[in-house]
Coordinates of C-alpha atoms in Angstrom, one line a residue:
M286 CA -34.4 -19.7 17.6
K287 CA -38.0 -20.0 16.6
H288 CA -39.2 -17.9 19.5
L289 CA -36.7 -15.0 19.0
T290 CA -37.4 -12.0 16.8
I291 CA -34.3 -9.9 16.1
H292 CA -35.5 -6.4 15.4
N293 CA -31.9 -5.0 15.6
T294 CA -28.9 -5.6 17.9
N295 CA -30.5 -3.4 20.6
F296 CA -34.1 -4.8 20.5
I297 CA -34.8 -8.5 20.7
T298 CA -38.2 -10.1 21.4
Y299 CA -38.9 -13.5 22.9
K300 CA -42.5 -14.8 22.6
D301 CA -44.1 -18.1 23.4
D302 CA -47.6 -19.3 24.4
M303 CA -47.4 -17.7 27.8
L304 CA -45.0 -14.8 28.0
C305 CA -43.7 -12.0 25.7
I306 CA -40.3 -10.7 26.8
D307 CA -38.5 -7.7 25.2
L308 CA -34.8 -7.4 25.7
L309 CA -34.1 -3.7 25.6
G310 CA -30.4 -3.0 24.7
G311 CA -29.9 -6.4 23.3
V312 CA -27.3 -8.9 24.6
D313 CA -23.8 -7.9 25.8
M314 CA -21.2 -9.4 23.5
S315 CA -18.2 -8.3 25.4
Q316 CA -18.7 -10.4 28.5
V317 CA -19.3 -14.0 27.5
E318 CA -19.3 -15.2 31.1
R319 CA -22.4 -13.1 31.9
M320 CA -25.7 -12.3 30.2
I321 CA -26.9 -9.1 31.8
C322 CA -30.2 -8.0 30.1
M323 CA -32.9 -5.4 30.7
L324 CA -36.2 -7.3 30.4
R325 CA -39.7 -6.0 29.8
I326 CA -42.1 -8.9 30.5
A327 CA -45.7 -8.9 29.4
Y328 CA -48.5 -11.4 30.2
E329 CA -52.0 -10.9 28.7
N330 CA -53.4 -7.5 29.6
Y331 CA -51.4 -7.0 32.8
P332 CA -49.0 -4.0 33.1
F333 CA -45.4 -4.6 32.1
Y334 CA -42.9 -5.9 34.6
R335 CA -39.4 -4.5 34.1
T336 CA -36.1 -5.7 35.6
T337 CA -32.4 -6.0 35.0
L338 CA -30.7 -9.3 35.9
D339 CA -28.0 -11.7 34.9
L340 CA -29.7 -14.7 33.2
Y341 CA -26.6 -16.8 33.9
S342 CA -27.3 -16.5 37.7
D343 CA -29.6 -19.3 38.9
N344 CA -30.4 -17.3 42.0
Q345 CA -31.6 -14.3 40.0
T346 CA -33.6 -16.4 37.5
E347 CA -35.3 -18.4 40.3
R348 CA -36.2 -15.3 42.1
L349 CA -37.7 -13.9 38.9
T350 CA -39.7 -17.1 38.4
R351 CA -41.2 -17.0 41.9
L352 CA -42.0 -13.3 41.5
L353 CA -43.9 -13.8 38.2
C354 CA -45.8 -16.8 39.6
D355 CA -46.9 -14.8 42.7
K356 CA -47.7 -11.7 40.7
W357 CA -49.8 -13.2 37.9
E358 CA -50.7 -16.6 39.5
L359 CA -48.9 -18.7 36.9
P360 CA -47.6 -22.3 37.0
M361 CA -44.0 -22.3 38.1
N362 CA -42.9 -25.1 35.8
Q363 CA -44.2 -23.2 32.7
V364 CA -42.6 -20.0 33.7
S365 CA -39.3 -21.8 34.4
R366 CA -39.5 -23.5 31.0
S367 CA -40.1 -20.2 29.2
L368 CA -37.1 -18.5 30.9
H369 CA -34.9 -21.5 30.3
T370 CA -35.9 -21.7 26.6
M371 CA -35.2 -18.0 26.2
V372 CA -31.7 -18.3 27.7
L373 CA -30.8 -21.2 25.3
E374 CA -32.0 -19.3 22.3
L375 CA -30.1 -16.2 23.4
E376 CA -26.9 -18.3 23.8
T377 CA -27.3 -19.6 20.2
Y378 CA -27.8 -16.1 18.9
R379 CA -24.8 -14.7 20.7
L380 CA -22.5 -17.5 19.6
E381 CA -23.4 -16.8 16.0
Q382 CA -22.6 -13.1 16.5
L383 CA -19.3 -13.9 18.2
K384 CA -18.0 -16.0 15.3
Y385 CA -14.8 -14.5 14.0
K386 CA -15.5 -13.9 10.3
G387 CA -12.3 -12.0 9.6
S388 CA -10.2 -15.2 9.2
Q389 CA -12.3 -16.3 6.2
E390 CA -10.1 -15.5 3.3
Q391 CA -11.9 -14.2 0.2
L392 CA -11.6 -16.6 -2.6
Q393 CA -10.5 -14.9 -5.9
P394 CA -12.6 -15.9 -8.9
S395 CA -10.7 -18.2 -11.2
L396 CA -10.0 -17.1 -14.8
S397 CA -11.9 -18.5 -17.6
D398 CA -10.1 -20.5 -20.3
E399 CA -10.4 -17.6 -22.8
D400 CA -9.2 -14.9 -20.3
R401 CA -6.3 -17.1 -19.3
E402 CA -5.3 -17.8 -22.9
Q403 CA -5.4 -14.0 -23.7
A404 CA -3.4 -13.2 -20.5
L405 CA -0.7 -15.8 -21.3
Q406 CA -0.5 -14.5 -24.9
L407 CA 0.0 -11.0 -23.5
L408 CA 2.6 -12.1 -21.0
S409 CA 4.6 -13.9 -23.7
S410 CA 4.6 -10.8 -25.9
E411 CA 8.0 -9.1 -26.5
N412 CA 6.3 -5.7 -26.1
L413 CA 4.7 -6.6 -22.8
L414 CA 5.3 -3.3 -21.1
N415 CA 4.1 -1.3 -24.1
E416 CA 0.9 -3.3 -24.2
V417 CA 0.4 -2.6 -20.5
L418 CA 1.1 1.1 -20.9
D419 CA -1.5 1.3 -23.8
R420 CA -4.1 -0.1 -21.5
L421 CA -3.1 2.2 -18.6
H422 CA -3.4 5.1 -21.0
T423 CA -6.9 4.0 -21.8
I424 CA -8.0 4.0 -18.1
G425 CA -6.5 7.5 -17.6
I426 CA -2.9 7.1 -16.3
I427 CA -1.1 9.2 -18.8
G428 CA 2.1 11.2 -18.8
E429 CA 3.6 8.8 -16.2
D430 CA 5.0 6.0 -18.3
T431 CA 8.0 5.3 -16.1
N432 CA 6.1 5.6 -12.9
A433 CA 3.1 3.7 -14.2
S434 CA 5.4 0.8 -15.3
I435 CA 6.9 0.7 -11.8
L436 CA 3.6 1.0 -10.0
F437 CA 1.9 -1.7 -12.0
M438 CA 4.7 -4.2 -11.5
T439 CA 4.7 -3.3 -7.8
L440 CA 1.0 -4.3 -7.6
A441 CA 1.6 -7.4 -9.7
S442 CA 4.2 -8.5 -7.1
H443 CA 1.7 -9.0 -4.3
K444 CA 1.7 -12.8 -4.8
Y445 CA 5.5 -12.9 -5.1
S446 CA 7.5 -14.2 -2.1
H447 CA 9.4 -10.9 -2.0
P448 CA 6.8 -8.2 -2.8
F449 CA 7.9 -4.7 -3.7
S450 CA 6.7 -1.4 -2.2
A451 CA 6.5 2.1 -3.5
V452 CA 5.3 5.5 -2.2
C453 CA 4.0 8.2 -4.6
L454 CA 5.0 11.8 -3.8
A455 CA 3.2 14.8 -5.3
K456 CA 1.9 18.2 -4.3
S457 CA -1.8 17.6 -5.0
I458 CA -3.7 15.1 -3.0
W459 CA -6.1 14.6 -6.0
D460 CA -3.3 13.6 -8.4
K461 CA -2.0 10.9 -6.1
S462 CA -5.4 9.5 -5.1
D463 CA -6.6 9.4 -8.7
V464 CA -3.6 7.3 -9.7
L465 CA -4.1 4.9 -6.9
R466 CA -7.8 4.5 -7.5
K467 CA -7.3 3.8 -11.2
L468 CA -4.6 1.3 -10.4
S469 CA -6.7 -0.5 -7.8
D470 CA -9.5 -0.9 -10.4
C471 CA -7.1 -3.0 -12.4
M472 CA -6.4 -5.4 -9.6
P473 CA -8.2 -8.8 -9.4
Y474 CA -11.1 -9.1 -6.9
G475 CA -9.9 -9.6 -3.3
S476 CA -6.2 -9.1 -4.1
Y477 CA -5.9 -5.7 -2.4
S478 CA -6.9 -3.8 0.7
Y479 CA -7.7 -0.1 0.0
H480 CA -7.7 2.5 2.8
N481 CA -8.1 6.2 2.6
R482 CA -6.0 6.6 5.8
I483 CA -4.6 4.4 8.5
S484 CA -3.6 5.6 12.0
S485 CA -0.3 4.6 13.4
N486 CA -1.8 2.3 16.1
A487 CA -4.2 0.6 13.8
L488 CA -1.4 -1.3 12.1
Y489 CA -0.7 -3.3 15.2
Y490 CA -4.3 -4.6 15.3
F491 CA -4.6 -5.4 11.6
D492 CA -6.2 -8.6 10.4
S493 CA -3.3 -10.6 8.9
H494 CA -5.6 -12.0 6.2
A495 CA -6.3 -8.5 5.0
I496 CA -2.7 -8.1 3.8
Q497 CA -1.4 -11.7 3.4
N498 CA -0.4 -12.0 -0.3
K499 CA -2.4 -8.8 -1.0
A500 CA -1.5 -5.2 -1.8
L501 CA -2.0 -2.7 0.9
I502 CA -3.0 0.6 -0.7
I503 CA -3.1 3.8 1.5
E504 CA -4.4 6.9 -0.1
D505 CA -2.9 9.4 2.5
L506 CA 0.2 8.2 4.3
E507 CA 0.5 9.9 7.6
W508 CA 3.8 11.6 8.2
T509 CA 4.8 10.4 11.6
Q510 CA 7.6 8.1 12.8
E511 CA 4.9 6.0 14.6
M512 CA 3.4 5.3 11.2
L513 CA 6.5 4.8 9.1
K514 CA 8.5 2.5 11.4
P515 CA 5.8 -0.2 11.7
L516 CA 5.3 -0.1 7.9
A517 CA 9.1 -0.5 7.4
T518 CA 9.2 -3.4 10.0
L519 CA 6.3 -5.1 8.3
Q520 CA 7.9 -4.7 4.9
T521 CA 11.4 -6.1 5.9
Q522 CA 10.5 -8.7 8.5
G523 CA 7.1 -9.8 7.3
Q524 CA 5.6 -9.5 10.8
L525 CA 4.7 -6.9 13.4
T526 CA 4.5 -7.6 17.1
N527 CA 3.1 -5.2 19.7
T528 CA 3.0 -6.0 23.5
R529 CA 1.1 -3.6 25.7
A530 CA -0.6 -3.5 29.1
T531 CA -4.3 -4.3 29.2
K532 CA -6.8 -4.9 32.0
D533 CA -8.6 -8.2 32.6
K534 CA -12.2 -8.5 33.8
H535 CA -11.0 -7.9 37.4
G536 CA -9.3 -4.7 36.5
M537 CA -5.8 -6.1 36.9
L538 CA -3.0 -5.1 34.5
Q539 CA -1.5 -7.8 32.3
S540 CA 0.7 -8.0 29.2
T541 CA -1.1 -8.7 25.9
T542 CA 0.7 -9.4 22.6
F543 CA -0.8 -8.5 19.3
K544 CA 0.9 -10.0 16.2
V545 CA 0.3 -9.2 12.5
V546 CA 1.9 -11.5 9.9
G547 CA 1.8 -10.8 6.2
K548 CA 3.9 -10.3 3.1
L549 CA 3.4 -6.6 2.5
C550 CA 3.1 -5.0 -0.9
L551 CA 2.6 -1.4 0.0
L552 CA 1.4 1.3 -2.4
A553 CA 0.8 4.6 -0.7
C554 CA 0.6 8.4 -1.3
A555 CA 2.4 11.1 0.6
S556 CA 3.1 14.8 0.4
I557 CA 6.1 16.0 -1.5
D558 CA 6.9 18.5 1.2
K559 CA 8.5 15.9 3.4
N560 CA 12.0 14.6 2.5
Y561 CA 11.5 10.8 2.5
E562 CA 14.6 9.9 0.5
H563 CA 17.0 10.7 3.4
L564 CA 15.2 8.5 5.9
G565 CA 16.5 5.2 4.4
L566 CA 13.0 3.6 4.3
P567 CA 12.6 0.3 2.4
F568 CA 10.2 1.9 0.0
L569 CA 10.8 3.2 -3.5
M570 CA 10.0 7.0 -3.6
L571 CA 8.4 8.0 -6.9
H572 CA 7.8 11.7 -7.7
L573 CA 4.7 12.1 -9.9
N574 CA 4.7 14.5 -12.8
N575 CA 3.4 17.9 -11.7
S576 CA 4.3 19.9 -14.8
S577 CA 2.0 22.1 -16.8
E578 CA 2.3 19.7 -19.7
Q579 CA 0.9 16.9 -17.5
D580 CA -2.1 19.1 -16.5
L581 CA -2.8 19.7 -20.2
A582 CA -2.6 15.9 -20.9
I583 CA -5.0 15.1 -18.1
M584 CA -7.5 17.8 -19.2
D585 CA -7.4 16.4 -22.8
Y586 CA -8.2 13.0 -21.4
Q587 CA -11.1 14.4 -19.4
Q588 CA -12.4 16.1 -22.5
L589 CA -12.2 12.8 -24.5
I590 CA -14.2 11.1 -21.7
A591 CA -16.8 13.8 -21.8
T592 CA -17.2 13.7 -25.6
G593 CA -17.5 9.9 -25.6
E594 CA -14.4 9.3 -27.8
I595 CA -13.1 7.0 -25.0
A596 CA -16.1 4.7 -24.3
P597 CA -16.7 3.4 -20.7
T598 CA -16.7 -0.1 -22.2
A599 CA -13.1 0.4 -23.4
I600 CA -12.0 1.4 -19.9
L601 CA -13.7 -1.6 -18.4
Q602 CA -12.2 -3.9 -21.0
A603 CA -8.7 -2.5 -20.3
Q604 CA -9.2 -3.0 -16.5
H605 CA -10.4 -6.5 -17.0
Q606 CA -7.4 -7.4 -19.2
L607 CA -4.9 -6.0 -16.7
G608 CA -6.6 -7.8 -13.9
C609 CA -6.4 -11.1 -15.8
L610 CA -2.8 -10.5 -16.6
I611 CA -2.0 -10.2 -12.9
S612 CA -4.0 -13.2 -12.0
A613 CA -2.2 -15.3 -14.6
L614 CA 1.2 -14.8 -12.9
D615 CA 2.4 -17.7 -10.7
N616 CA 4.3 -17.4 -7.5
V617 CA 7.7 -18.6 -8.7
T618 CA 11.2 -18.4 -7.3
V619 CA 13.6 -15.9 -8.9
V620 CA 17.4 -16.5 -9.1
N621 CA 19.6 -13.6 -10.1
P622 CA 23.1 -15.0 -11.0
Y623 CA 24.4 -11.5 -11.8
A624 CA 23.7 -10.0 -8.3
T625 CA 27.4 -10.0 -7.3
L626 CA 28.2 -7.9 -10.4
I627 CA 25.8 -5.1 -9.5
K628 CA 27.7 -2.2 -7.9
L629 CA 26.2 1.1 -6.8
P630 CA 28.1 4.4 -7.1
D631 CA 29.7 5.7 -3.9
T632 CA 27.8 9.0 -4.1
I633 CA 24.4 7.3 -3.5
S634 CA 23.1 7.8 0.0
N635 CA 21.8 4.9 2.1
P636 CA 23.7 2.3 -0.1
R637 CA 22.3 -0.7 1.8
V638 CA 18.7 0.2 1.4
S639 CA 19.3 1.4 -2.2
L640 CA 21.0 -1.9 -3.2
M641 CA 18.2 -3.9 -1.5
L642 CA 15.5 -2.0 -3.4
L643 CA 17.4 -2.4 -6.7
L644 CA 17.9 -6.2 -6.3
N645 CA 14.3 -6.6 -5.2
F646 CA 13.0 -4.6 -8.2
I647 CA 15.1 -6.7 -10.6
E648 CA 13.5 -9.8 -9.1
V649 CA 10.0 -8.2 -9.6
I650 CA 10.8 -7.5 -13.3
T651 CA 11.9 -11.2 -13.8
Y652 CA 8.8 -12.3 -12.0
F653 CA 6.7 -10.1 -14.3
H654 CA 8.4 -11.5 -17.4
Q655 CA 8.4 -15.1 -16.1
Y656 CA 6.8 -16.5 -19.3
Q657 CA 9.7 -15.0 -21.3
R658 CA 12.6 -16.3 -19.1
E659 CA 14.4 -19.6 -18.8
S660 CA 13.3 -21.7 -15.8
Y661 CA 13.6 -25.1 -14.3
V662 CA 11.7 -27.1 -11.7
D663 CA 13.5 -28.3 -8.5
K664 CA 12.0 -31.6 -7.7
T665 CA 13.2 -31.5 -4.1
T666 CA 11.0 -28.5 -3.3
G667 CA 8.6 -28.6 -6.3
E668 CA 9.3 -24.9 -7.0
T669 CA 9.6 -23.3 -10.4
V670 CA 12.8 -21.3 -10.5
V671 CA 13.0 -18.5 -13.1
I672 CA 16.4 -17.1 -14.0
T673 CA 17.1 -13.4 -14.3
H674 CA 18.1 -12.1 -17.8
P675 CA 20.5 -9.2 -18.3
D676 CA 17.6 -7.4 -20.0
D677 CA 15.8 -7.4 -16.7
I678 CA 18.8 -5.6 -15.1
A679 CA 19.0 -3.1 -18.0
L680 CA 15.2 -2.4 -17.6
A681 CA 15.6 -1.9 -13.9
F682 CA 18.5 0.6 -14.4
N683 CA 16.4 2.5 -17.0
L684 CA 13.3 2.7 -14.8
L685 CA 15.1 3.5 -11.6
K686 CA 17.8 5.9 -13.1
N687 CA 16.0 9.0 -11.9
T688 CA 15.4 7.6 -8.5
L689 CA 19.0 6.6 -8.0
L690 CA 20.1 10.0 -9.2
R691 CA 17.9 11.7 -6.6
K692 CA 19.4 9.6 -3.9
A693 CA 22.8 11.2 -4.7
D694 CA 21.3 14.7 -4.5
E695 CA 21.5 16.5 -1.2
L696 CA 18.7 18.9 -2.1
H697 CA 15.1 18.1 -1.9
K698 CA 13.5 17.5 -5.3
A699 CA 11.3 20.6 -5.1
T700 CA 14.3 22.7 -4.0
R701 CA 16.4 21.2 -6.9
Q702 CA 13.7 22.2 -9.4
F703 CA 13.6 25.7 -8.0
Y704 CA 17.4 26.0 -8.1
N705 CA 17.5 24.9 -11.7
W706 CA 14.8 27.5 -12.6
L707 CA 16.7 30.1 -10.6
S708 CA 20.0 29.4 -12.4
T709 CA 18.3 29.7 -15.8
Y710 CA 16.5 32.9 -14.8
L711 CA 19.7 34.6 -13.5
K712 CA 21.6 33.5 -16.6
D713 CA 19.0 35.0 -18.8
M714 CA 19.2 38.2 -16.7
H715 CA 23.0 38.2 -17.0
D716 CA 22.9 37.8 -20.8
A717 CA 20.3 40.5 -21.2
S718 CA 22.2 43.0 -19.1
N719 CA 25.7 42.3 -20.6
E720 CA 27.3 42.9 -17.1
E721 CA 30.3 41.0 -15.9
S722 CA 29.2 40.8 -12.3
T723 CA 27.1 38.0 -11.0
P724 CA 23.4 39.0 -10.9
Q725 CA 21.9 39.7 -7.5
F726 CA 18.3 39.0 -6.5
T727 CA 15.9 39.3 -3.6
A728 CA 12.9 37.3 -2.7
L729 CA 10.7 40.1 -4.1
D730 CA 12.5 39.8 -7.5
I731 CA 11.8 36.0 -7.5
R732 CA 8.1 36.5 -6.7
K733 CA 7.7 39.0 -9.6
A734 CA 9.1 36.5 -12.0
K735 CA 7.5 33.4 -10.7
T736 CA 4.2 32.8 -8.8
I737 CA 5.2 31.1 -5.6
H738 CA 4.0 31.3 -2.0
P739 CA 6.2 33.4 0.3
R740 CA 6.7 30.7 2.9
T741 CA 7.6 28.2 0.2
L742 CA 10.1 30.6 -1.3
N743 CA 11.6 31.2 2.1
R744 CA 12.0 27.5 2.7
Y745 CA 13.8 27.1 -0.7
L746 CA 16.1 30.0 0.0
Q747 CA 16.9 28.7 3.5
E748 CA 17.8 25.2 2.2
L749 CA 19.9 26.6 -0.6
K750 CA 21.7 28.9 1.9
L751 CA 22.2 26.0 4.3
Y752 CA 23.9 23.9 1.6
H753 CA 25.9 26.9 0.3
Y754 CA 24.3 27.2 -3.1
I755 CA 23.5 30.8 -2.5
E756 CA 24.9 33.4 -0.1
V757 CA 23.6 36.7 1.5
I758 CA 25.6 39.7 0.3
G759 CA 23.6 42.5 1.7
G760 CA 20.2 43.9 2.4
N761 CA 18.1 44.0 5.5
K762 CA 15.4 41.7 6.8
H763 CA 13.0 44.5 7.6
R764 CA 13.8 46.8 4.6
G765 CA 13.3 45.1 1.2
G766 CA 14.7 41.8 2.4
Y767 CA 18.2 40.2 1.9
R768 CA 20.1 40.3 -1.4
Y769 CA 21.5 37.0 -2.6
R770 CA 23.8 35.7 -5.3
L771 CA 24.6 32.2 -6.6
I772 CA 27.8 30.4 -5.5
D773 CA 29.6 28.4 -8.1
F774 CA 29.3 25.3 -6.0
D775 CA 26.8 23.0 -7.7
N776 CA 28.5 19.8 -9.1
Q777 CA 25.3 17.8 -9.5
D778 CA 25.7 17.5 -13.3
Q779 CA 29.1 15.9 -12.7
V780 CA 27.7 13.5 -10.0
D781 CA 24.9 12.5 -12.4
S782 CA 27.4 11.8 -15.2
Q783 CA 29.4 9.6 -12.8
I784 CA 26.4 7.7 -11.7
Q785 CA 25.2 7.1 -15.3
A786 CA 28.7 6.0 -16.3
S787 CA 28.9 3.6 -13.3
L788 CA 25.6 2.0 -14.2
K789 CA 26.6 1.7 -17.8
T790 CA 29.9 0.0 -16.8
T791 CA 28.1 -2.4 -14.5
L792 CA 25.6 -3.3 -17.3
N793 CA 28.5 -3.9 -19.8
N794 CA 30.3 -6.2 -17.3
I795 CA 27.1 -8.2 -16.9
K796 CA 26.6 -8.6 -20.6
K797 CA 30.3 -9.7 -21.1
T798 CA 29.8 -12.6 -18.7
D799 CA 28.5 -16.0 -19.8
T800 CA 25.2 -15.5 -21.6
S801 CA 23.9 -18.7 -20.1
P802 CA 23.4 -18.1 -16.4
V803 CA 22.8 -21.7 -15.8
G804 CA 26.5 -22.4 -15.8
Q805 CA 26.9 -20.1 -12.8
L806 CA 24.2 -21.9 -10.7
D807 CA 24.8 -24.7 -8.3
K808 CA 24.7 -27.9 -10.3
T809 CA 23.0 -29.7 -7.4
L810 CA 20.0 -27.5 -8.0
L811 CA 20.0 -28.4 -11.7
S812 CA 20.3 -32.2 -11.0
N813 CA 16.5 -32.4 -10.7
S814 CA 15.7 -30.0 -13.5
Q815 CA 13.7 -31.1 -16.6
T816 CA 15.2 -31.4 -20.0
H817 CA 14.7 -28.7 -22.6
T818 CA 11.3 -28.6 -24.2
N819 CA 10.1 -26.6 -27.2
S820 CA 8.4 -23.6 -25.7
K821 CA 4.9 -22.9 -26.8
K822 CA 3.0 -19.7 -26.5
G823 CA 2.1 -19.2 -22.9
S824 CA 4.6 -21.8 -21.5
R825 CA 8.0 -21.2 -20.0
T826 CA 11.3 -22.2 -21.5
T827 CA 12.9 -25.0 -19.4
V828 CA 16.7 -25.0 -19.0
K829 CA 18.6 -28.1 -20.1
E830 CA 20.9 -29.7 -17.5
K831 CA 24.5 -29.2 -18.3
P832 CA 26.8 -32.3 -18.3

């Protein structure tokens, strides 16, 4: 393209020894079978000649050649050669612009020997999670140890064959977005796709390479069924297919199928006002800490950053170490021989989805601790198989305990918090008044004791009344409001105790079984396993084949 000058996509100039032709509006990229251009042709000091034609039409180009020859008395063969050369160079330019660059997968930079050695040493540490939390505290994720552990292992599972997904729920948009941005800074380069917001229809036209073996991070998850259903389908099935009617170049309707394929590791933020738990979505719902103590902890961290007590180099070093730790994890196969012993309490809602999330999270914990677990290599497939340890199940129960308890609660989390505060407030009133009757209250009494928006308070009261936690005993809607009193109905403490007892019993049954899970595996799988080797730091322990 030695004769073309690309000023921008809408202004291209062709110039040779005879003619100077400007293409105003550039070249149409949508219709490859045509090349309709607006030409401004100049020859010496003559006035410009302007025309619009299809350069792929021989009749139109020949007509233009004869017209220029008659107008400026030019040789026909030279004019024809100039137009032909311009068309060839425009074709080359358009083909380069039409190359699909989205399929080129970004190559992640490999770890240096020093970084890999440090990452393997950290992955082999018995205090792995504590080491990770110390670095997360350095980068500013504080007061969220349980949630931070779950979220970090969720992001680390993006290379795993069964990645995990989680949705963060909080009142403030800033709190949720700040956690996501700090976690994304710990990810290796090219291992995640960050979006502030994704519309519902955009998922069907996603580039598969943008999410294949990557983490999809959405800062603001749109609350619509059109958005949640495609995400759930992509998470469970690994693909999303959309067929819709489109028009061809002749204006005729035809069916076009768009397919997105990818192993989805989703990490998103959403508002706490919506009740996600009761929808049965295949995502773990995490409620971020919105307490006043959390506000004080975050403000203390901000002050430490401002005074320089936490240096920016320390933050960058912590981010680099966490990124190397994730990069050092290998995509292994996880086998959980204790899966049949795991039973969920009957009071938990959506037991199928809850059990699927629990088993998946146990696999993610084993995957994260792969350098501390027994493993073997199946020579038939060449895969490294890591065996789940009872400690992984105990850690999963401990981290997901609050989540499982919420699934058994019929009230929304915010409403449950308000109900607990209301019970304590009325009990204090009853003790102070020394009256035998149950204290009565109105919405105005609540607002005098607690700063809360009237519409939010009305929503809480309506939900409590709907589930028979409170009842109306008098008053008037237009004169001072209704008077309420508590009903001795709440049995949530008993339900929580039953769930904790059930989880403890399940864990005890698992620990009573054979401590060597290899004996419970299919011996045909172990026939190709390697013999036991002394495990060095950074290497896995290989299981010995049983006779």
